[in-house]
Amino acid sequence: VLQRPPKLLGFVLPRIFVIGRGYKNLRSLLGGIYSNIEILALPDRVFQHSDAETVLLLASGRNGQTVRLHTGEVHRRDLEDFYMTHKPSIETVDTVQKAPEEFARGLWLSPLREVWKFTGRMTRLGEIAAVHRGIEYNLPFREHEERLVSEIEQPGFASGVHRVEDTLEPFVVCKHVFLNMSPEVMRTSAYKLPWAKPKLIVNAGRRSRGSWRITAASDYAGLVCYQNFHGIWIKDMISLEVLAAVINGPLANAFVADREGQRHVRASTLKNIPVPEFRPTQEQTVTSLVRRYVEVRSRWVSGDISSDESESLCRALLKSIDAEVLDAYDLPPRLERTLLDYFTNQPRPSPVEFNEYFPPTFKPFIPWHMYISEELRNTTATATLRRLPVVDDPVISEALSILE
């Protein structure tokens, strides 16, 4: 079929086809034959009898090594609208030169590709930290869960984590269990990793189907991770809290969402996350904010402070932490806005309601740290009116009514 192209060629393919995993030769061949390629990424479970992550690919026209590539993605929240309008949630169009070579690396046109170009020379997480997936058992987990996991301490078991949903929040490990550490039940040598040392714990399965994919928390208690998690041990001089702030932030989450399918987060993807260089004052500020967040969250859980007050404080702290991390990345305002708009109507996996950064009606391109600053809030019309004195002098009021 590819050697003798029809006017229009259509495929339904796995989502990994477009993002660089496998199918290298087929992608390259497409770029050498067709002049127009359209790709539409669909939510999982969009077909009645399949929950596979799929894309629709349409290719047409004969090619001279230059391809007009049109990519789009339909978010689950927009699926009903897409059925009516056929308009994707996001779409990008570009002309690709030397298409066979470019397509060998992947077909997808990321809406954030300018962000990745800007951060392309930054340090990668894998350069400053070791990333390893958690332990794996050689027994079917569900059938032998009682033998492998215990709610109480017992000989041969170690404190650990095994389920993401009820265990991991941004910056906080909520609970732990005890995992069987006997070499007899191990499938790999991951149980020999230095779990007792301080590290970050990050989920290895997606946190959501949307843009928020990963969550990180510092672990000083020596918890062992099951295969649903990655352990990250820092090599270089950066605090666990600062690296947790980077991984919990919007840029790292967008980086993972742009490169992974709907289900898994590979260690290789985490290793490639761009990490900015923090000034000493920035690192101190981020560390302090993260520790303050953990303290407030702990008091919230224990009931020391009210839920309303706790939620408000935690939301404000999350915004401030993100602001410091984004300031370190130092993206141009237009690119930072493009990045943050990627999270509009995307609920953040956290104990607080956090669905967007900028409201849709706010159009200026200003950095996030300026937007949440007290100075900007004081320049709004409402704040200005509050600062103006109330005119209640009857003579002045009468004069103003005459002028009116």
Coordinates of C-alpha atoms in Angstrom, one line a residue:
V1 CA 0.0 0.0 0.0
L2 CA 2.8 2.4 0.9
Q3 CA 4.8 1.7 -2.2
R4 CA 1.8 2.6 -4.5
P5 CA 0.0 5.3 -2.5
P6 CA -3.7 5.9 -3.2
K7 CA -5.1 9.5 -3.1
L8 CA -6.0 8.9 0.5
L9 CA -4.6 6.5 3.0
G10 CA -6.2 6.0 6.4
F11 CA -5.0 4.2 9.6
V12 CA -6.1 3.7 13.1
L13 CA -2.9 3.3 15.1
P14 CA -1.6 3.1 18.7
R15 CA -0.8 6.5 20.1
I16 CA 2.8 5.4 20.6
F17 CA 3.1 5.5 16.8
V18 CA 3.2 9.3 16.7
I19 CA 5.4 10.0 19.7
G20 CA 8.6 8.2 18.9
R21 CA 8.2 4.7 20.4
G22 CA 8.6 2.0 17.7
Y23 CA 7.3 2.2 14.1
K24 CA 10.4 4.2 13.1
N25 CA 10.6 2.8 9.6
L26 CA 6.9 3.1 8.9
R27 CA 6.9 6.8 10.0
S28 CA 10.0 7.5 7.9
L29 CA 8.4 5.8 4.9
L30 CA 5.2 7.9 5.3
G31 CA 7.3 11.1 5.2
G32 CA 8.9 10.0 1.9
I33 CA 5.7 9.3 0.1
Y34 CA 2.9 11.6 1.2
S35 CA 2.7 15.4 1.0
N36 CA -0.2 15.9 3.5
I37 CA -0.6 14.0 6.8
E38 CA -3.3 14.6 9.4
I39 CA -3.1 13.0 12.8
L40 CA -5.9 13.1 15.5
A41 CA -5.2 11.8 18.9
L42 CA -8.3 10.4 20.7
P43 CA -9.0 9.8 24.4
D44 CA -8.8 6.2 25.6
R45 CA -12.0 4.2 25.6
V46 CA -13.4 6.2 22.7
F47 CA -14.3 3.0 20.9
Q48 CA -17.1 0.9 22.2
H49 CA -15.2 -2.4 22.3
S50 CA -11.7 -1.1 23.0
D51 CA -9.9 0.9 25.7
A52 CA -6.8 1.3 23.6
E53 CA -5.1 4.7 23.2
T54 CA -5.4 5.5 19.5
V55 CA -4.8 8.1 16.8
L56 CA -6.4 8.5 13.4
L57 CA -4.0 9.1 10.6
L58 CA -4.9 10.3 7.1
A59 CA -2.2 10.7 4.4
S60 CA -2.7 12.1 0.9
G61 CA -0.8 13.5 -2.1
R62 CA 2.5 12.5 -3.4
N63 CA 5.5 13.9 -1.6
G64 CA 8.7 15.6 -2.5
Q65 CA 10.3 15.3 1.0
T66 CA 8.2 18.2 2.3
V67 CA 5.1 17.4 4.2
R68 CA 2.2 19.6 5.5
L69 CA 1.6 18.1 8.9
H70 CA -1.6 18.8 10.8
T71 CA -1.9 17.3 14.3
G72 CA -4.8 17.6 16.8
E73 CA -5.9 16.2 20.1
V74 CA -9.3 15.7 21.5
H75 CA -9.6 15.9 25.3
R76 CA -12.2 13.7 27.0
R77 CA -14.0 16.8 28.3
D78 CA -14.5 18.0 24.7
L79 CA -15.5 14.7 23.2
E80 CA -19.2 15.5 22.9
D81 CA -18.4 18.9 21.3
F82 CA -16.0 17.1 18.9
Y83 CA -18.8 14.8 17.7
M84 CA -20.8 17.9 16.7
T85 CA -18.1 20.3 15.4
H86 CA -15.2 17.9 14.5
K87 CA -12.9 20.5 16.0
P88 CA -10.1 19.2 18.2
S89 CA -9.3 20.6 21.7
I90 CA -5.9 21.6 20.4
E91 CA -4.4 21.5 16.9
T92 CA -1.1 22.5 15.3
V93 CA -0.1 22.9 11.6
D94 CA 3.4 23.1 10.2
T95 CA 5.5 22.4 7.1
V96 CA 8.1 19.7 7.7
Q97 CA 11.3 19.7 5.6
K98 CA 13.3 16.5 5.2
A99 CA 10.2 14.6 6.4
P100 CA 11.6 11.0 6.4
E101 CA 14.4 12.0 8.7
E102 CA 12.1 14.1 11.0
F103 CA 9.4 11.5 11.1
A104 CA 11.8 8.8 12.2
R105 CA 12.0 10.7 15.5
G106 CA 8.2 11.2 15.7
L107 CA 5.2 12.6 13.9
W108 CA 3.6 14.7 16.7
L109 CA 3.6 18.5 16.5
S110 CA 3.5 19.6 20.1
P111 CA 1.7 22.8 20.9
L112 CA 4.5 23.4 23.3
R113 CA 7.4 22.7 20.9
E114 CA 8.7 26.3 21.4
V115 CA 8.9 25.7 25.1
W116 CA 10.9 22.5 24.6
K117 CA 13.2 24.4 22.2
F118 CA 13.8 27.1 24.8
T119 CA 14.6 24.5 27.5
G120 CA 16.5 22.2 25.2
R121 CA 19.9 23.1 26.6
M122 CA 18.9 23.0 30.3
T123 CA 20.2 20.3 32.6
R124 CA 18.2 17.1 32.5
L125 CA 16.9 15.4 35.6
G126 CA 18.9 12.3 34.8
E127 CA 22.1 14.3 35.0
I128 CA 21.6 15.3 38.7
A129 CA 19.6 12.3 39.9
A130 CA 19.3 8.5 39.6
V131 CA 15.8 7.3 38.6
H132 CA 14.7 3.7 39.3
R133 CA 11.3 2.0 39.2
G134 CA 10.2 0.2 42.3
I135 CA 10.3 -3.5 43.3
E136 CA 8.6 -6.2 41.2
Y137 CA 7.3 -9.5 42.5
N138 CA 7.5 -12.8 40.6
L139 CA 4.1 -13.7 41.8
P140 CA 0.7 -12.4 40.4
F141 CA 0.1 -9.5 42.8
R142 CA -3.7 -9.6 43.0
E143 CA -3.7 -13.3 43.8
H144 CA -1.0 -13.1 46.4
E145 CA -1.5 -9.6 47.8
E146 CA -2.0 -10.9 51.4
R147 CA 1.4 -12.6 51.2
L148 CA 3.1 -9.5 49.7
V149 CA 1.6 -6.6 51.5
S150 CA 0.7 -6.2 55.2
E151 CA -1.0 -3.4 57.1
I152 CA 1.1 -4.3 60.2
E153 CA 4.8 -4.7 60.6
Q154 CA 6.1 -8.3 60.5
P155 CA 9.5 -10.0 60.0
G156 CA 10.9 -9.8 56.5
F157 CA 8.7 -6.8 55.6
A158 CA 9.7 -3.2 55.2
S159 CA 7.8 0.1 55.3
G160 CA 6.7 1.0 51.8
V161 CA 4.1 2.3 49.4
H162 CA 2.2 0.3 46.8
R163 CA -1.0 2.2 45.6
V164 CA -0.7 5.7 44.1
E165 CA -4.2 6.9 44.6
D166 CA -4.4 6.7 48.4
T167 CA -0.7 7.2 49.0
L168 CA 0.8 10.2 47.1
E169 CA -0.1 13.9 47.0
P170 CA 2.0 16.8 45.9
F171 CA 4.9 16.9 48.5
V172 CA 3.2 14.5 50.8
V173 CA 3.2 10.7 51.3
C174 CA -0.2 10.1 53.0
K175 CA 0.2 6.6 54.2
H176 CA 2.4 3.5 54.1
V177 CA 2.1 -0.2 54.3
F178 CA 4.7 -3.0 54.7
L179 CA 6.1 -4.8 51.7
N180 CA 7.5 -8.3 51.6
M181 CA 11.3 -8.0 50.9
S182 CA 12.2 -11.6 50.6
P183 CA 14.5 -12.2 47.6
E184 CA 12.5 -15.4 46.9
V185 CA 9.5 -13.3 45.7
M186 CA 11.5 -10.7 43.7
R187 CA 11.4 -10.6 39.9
T188 CA 14.2 -8.0 39.6
S189 CA 17.1 -6.7 41.7
A190 CA 15.3 -3.4 42.5
Y191 CA 14.9 -4.5 46.1
K192 CA 18.7 -3.9 46.4
L193 CA 18.4 -0.2 45.7
P194 CA 19.2 2.2 48.5
W195 CA 15.6 2.6 49.7
A196 CA 16.7 3.7 53.2
K197 CA 18.4 6.9 51.8
P198 CA 16.5 10.2 51.3
K199 CA 14.8 10.3 47.9
L200 CA 11.8 11.5 46.0
I201 CA 8.8 9.2 45.3
V202 CA 7.1 9.7 42.0
N203 CA 4.2 7.8 40.4
A204 CA 4.9 5.4 37.6
G205 CA 1.3 5.3 36.4
R206 CA -0.6 8.4 35.3
R207 CA -2.2 10.7 37.9
S208 CA -4.9 11.8 35.4
R209 CA -5.9 11.5 31.8
G210 CA -5.3 15.2 31.4
S211 CA -2.2 17.4 31.5
W212 CA -1.3 16.6 35.2
R213 CA 0.5 13.3 35.0
I214 CA 3.1 13.2 37.8
T215 CA 3.3 13.9 41.5
A216 CA 6.4 13.9 43.7
A217 CA 7.0 13.8 47.5
S218 CA 10.2 13.8 49.6
D219 CA 10.8 10.7 51.6
Y220 CA 13.2 10.8 54.6
A221 CA 11.6 7.7 56.2
G222 CA 13.3 5.0 54.0
L223 CA 10.1 3.8 52.3
V224 CA 10.4 1.0 49.7
C225 CA 8.4 1.6 46.5
Y226 CA 6.4 -1.0 44.7
Q227 CA 6.5 -0.9 40.8
N228 CA 3.7 1.7 40.7
F229 CA 6.3 4.2 41.8
H230 CA 9.8 5.5 40.8
G231 CA 12.4 6.4 43.4
I232 CA 14.7 9.4 42.6
W233 CA 18.0 9.8 44.4
I234 CA 19.7 13.1 44.0
K235 CA 23.4 13.1 42.9
D236 CA 24.0 16.9 42.8
M237 CA 23.6 19.8 45.2
I238 CA 19.9 20.5 45.1
S239 CA 17.4 19.8 47.9
L240 CA 14.7 17.2 47.7
E241 CA 12.1 19.9 48.2
V242 CA 13.3 21.9 45.2
L243 CA 13.4 18.9 42.9
A244 CA 9.9 17.9 44.2
A245 CA 8.7 21.4 43.3
V246 CA 10.1 21.0 39.8
I247 CA 8.4 17.6 39.3
N248 CA 5.1 18.7 40.7
G249 CA 5.2 21.9 38.6
P250 CA 3.5 22.6 35.2
L251 CA 6.5 22.3 33.0
A252 CA 7.5 18.8 34.2
N253 CA 3.9 17.6 33.9
A254 CA 3.5 19.1 30.4
F255 CA 6.8 17.5 29.4
V256 CA 5.5 14.0 30.5
A257 CA 2.0 14.5 29.1
D258 CA 3.5 15.5 25.7
R259 CA 5.7 12.4 25.5
E260 CA 3.7 9.6 27.2
G261 CA 0.6 7.7 26.4
Q262 CA -2.3 7.7 28.8
R263 CA -1.2 5.0 31.2
H264 CA 2.5 4.9 32.1
V265 CA 5.4 7.3 33.0
R266 CA 8.7 5.8 32.0
A267 CA 11.9 6.4 33.9
S268 CA 13.5 7.5 30.7
T269 CA 11.0 10.3 30.3
L270 CA 11.5 11.5 33.9
K271 CA 15.3 11.5 33.2
N272 CA 14.8 13.9 30.3
I273 CA 12.8 16.6 32.2
P274 CA 14.5 20.0 32.0
V275 CA 15.7 21.3 35.4
P276 CA 16.4 25.0 35.7
E277 CA 19.4 26.4 37.6
F278 CA 18.2 28.0 40.8
R279 CA 19.9 30.9 42.5
P280 CA 20.7 30.2 46.2
T281 CA 18.0 32.6 47.3
Q282 CA 15.4 30.9 45.0
E283 CA 16.4 27.5 46.3
Q284 CA 16.0 28.7 49.9
T285 CA 12.6 30.2 49.1
V286 CA 11.3 27.1 47.4
T287 CA 12.5 24.8 50.2
S288 CA 10.8 27.0 52.7
L289 CA 7.6 27.2 50.8
V290 CA 7.5 23.4 50.3
R291 CA 8.1 22.7 54.0
R292 CA 5.4 25.2 54.9
Y293 CA 3.0 23.4 52.6
V294 CA 3.8 20.0 54.2
E295 CA 3.3 21.6 57.6
V296 CA -0.1 23.1 56.7
R297 CA -1.3 19.9 55.0
S298 CA -0.3 17.9 58.1
R299 CA -2.3 20.3 60.4
W300 CA -5.2 20.1 58.0
V301 CA -5.3 16.3 58.2
S302 CA -4.9 16.3 62.0
G303 CA -7.7 18.9 62.3
D304 CA -5.6 21.5 64.0
I305 CA -6.9 24.2 61.6
S306 CA -10.2 24.4 59.7
S307 CA -10.6 22.8 56.3
D308 CA -11.5 26.2 54.7
E309 CA -8.4 27.9 56.1
S310 CA -6.1 25.0 55.3
E311 CA -7.3 24.7 51.7
S312 CA -6.9 28.4 51.1
L313 CA -3.3 28.3 52.5
C314 CA -2.4 25.2 50.6
R315 CA -3.7 26.7 47.3
A316 CA -1.8 29.9 47.9
L317 CA 1.4 27.9 48.7
L318 CA 1.1 25.8 45.5
K319 CA 0.7 28.9 43.5
S320 CA 3.8 30.5 45.1
I321 CA 5.9 27.3 44.6
D322 CA 4.9 27.2 41.0
A323 CA 5.8 30.9 40.6
E324 CA 9.3 30.4 42.0
V325 CA 10.0 27.3 39.8
L326 CA 8.7 29.1 36.7
D327 CA 10.8 32.2 37.6
A328 CA 13.8 29.9 37.6
Y329 CA 12.9 28.5 34.1
D330 CA 12.7 32.2 33.0
L331 CA 10.5 31.4 30.0
P332 CA 9.6 34.4 27.8
P333 CA 6.1 35.6 29.0
R334 CA 4.4 34.4 25.8
L335 CA 5.8 30.9 26.2
E336 CA 5.0 30.8 29.9
R337 CA 1.4 31.7 29.1
T338 CA 1.3 29.0 26.4
L339 CA 2.5 26.5 28.9
L340 CA 0.1 27.5 31.7
D341 CA -2.9 27.6 29.3
Y342 CA -2.1 23.9 28.6
F343 CA -3.6 23.3 32.1
T344 CA -6.9 25.2 31.6
N345 CA -9.8 23.1 32.8
Q346 CA -7.4 20.4 33.9
P347 CA -8.1 19.5 37.6
R348 CA -4.8 19.1 39.5
P349 CA -4.4 15.9 41.5
S350 CA -4.2 17.6 44.9
P351 CA -6.3 18.1 48.0
V352 CA -7.3 21.6 46.8
E353 CA -9.3 22.8 43.9
F354 CA -6.9 23.9 41.2
N355 CA -8.3 23.9 37.6
E356 CA -6.5 26.7 35.8
Y357 CA -3.8 29.4 36.1
F358 CA -5.1 32.4 34.2
P359 CA -8.8 32.9 33.6
P360 CA -9.8 32.8 30.0
T361 CA -10.7 36.5 30.0
F362 CA -7.2 37.6 31.1
K363 CA -5.2 38.3 27.9
P364 CA -1.9 40.1 28.8
F365 CA 1.3 38.0 28.7
I366 CA 2.8 38.5 32.1
P367 CA 4.8 36.0 34.3
W368 CA 2.8 34.0 36.8
H369 CA 4.8 35.3 39.7
M370 CA 3.7 38.9 38.8
Y371 CA 0.1 37.8 38.3
I372 CA -0.2 36.4 41.8
S373 CA 1.8 39.2 43.4
E374 CA 0.3 41.7 45.8
E375 CA 1.4 44.5 43.6
L376 CA -0.7 43.4 40.7
R377 CA -3.7 42.7 42.9
N378 CA -3.4 46.3 44.2
T379 CA -3.6 47.6 40.6
T380 CA -7.0 46.1 39.8
A381 CA -10.0 48.4 39.4
T382 CA -11.7 46.9 42.4
A383 CA -8.7 47.4 44.6
T384 CA -8.3 51.0 43.3
L385 CA -11.9 51.8 44.1
R386 CA -11.4 50.4 47.6
R387 CA -8.5 52.8 48.2
L388 CA -10.5 55.9 47.0
P389 CA -12.2 58.0 49.8
V390 CA -16.0 57.9 49.9
V391 CA -17.4 61.3 49.0
D392 CA -20.3 62.0 51.5
D393 CA -20.2 65.8 51.6
P394 CA -23.7 67.0 50.6
V395 CA -22.4 70.2 48.8
I396 CA -19.9 68.1 46.7
S397 CA -22.6 65.5 46.0
E398 CA -25.1 68.2 44.8
A399 CA -22.4 69.7 42.6
L400 CA -21.6 66.4 41.1
S401 CA -25.3 65.7 40.4
I402 CA -25.6 69.0 38.6
L403 CA -22.6 68.1 36.4
E404 CA -24.1 64.7 35.7

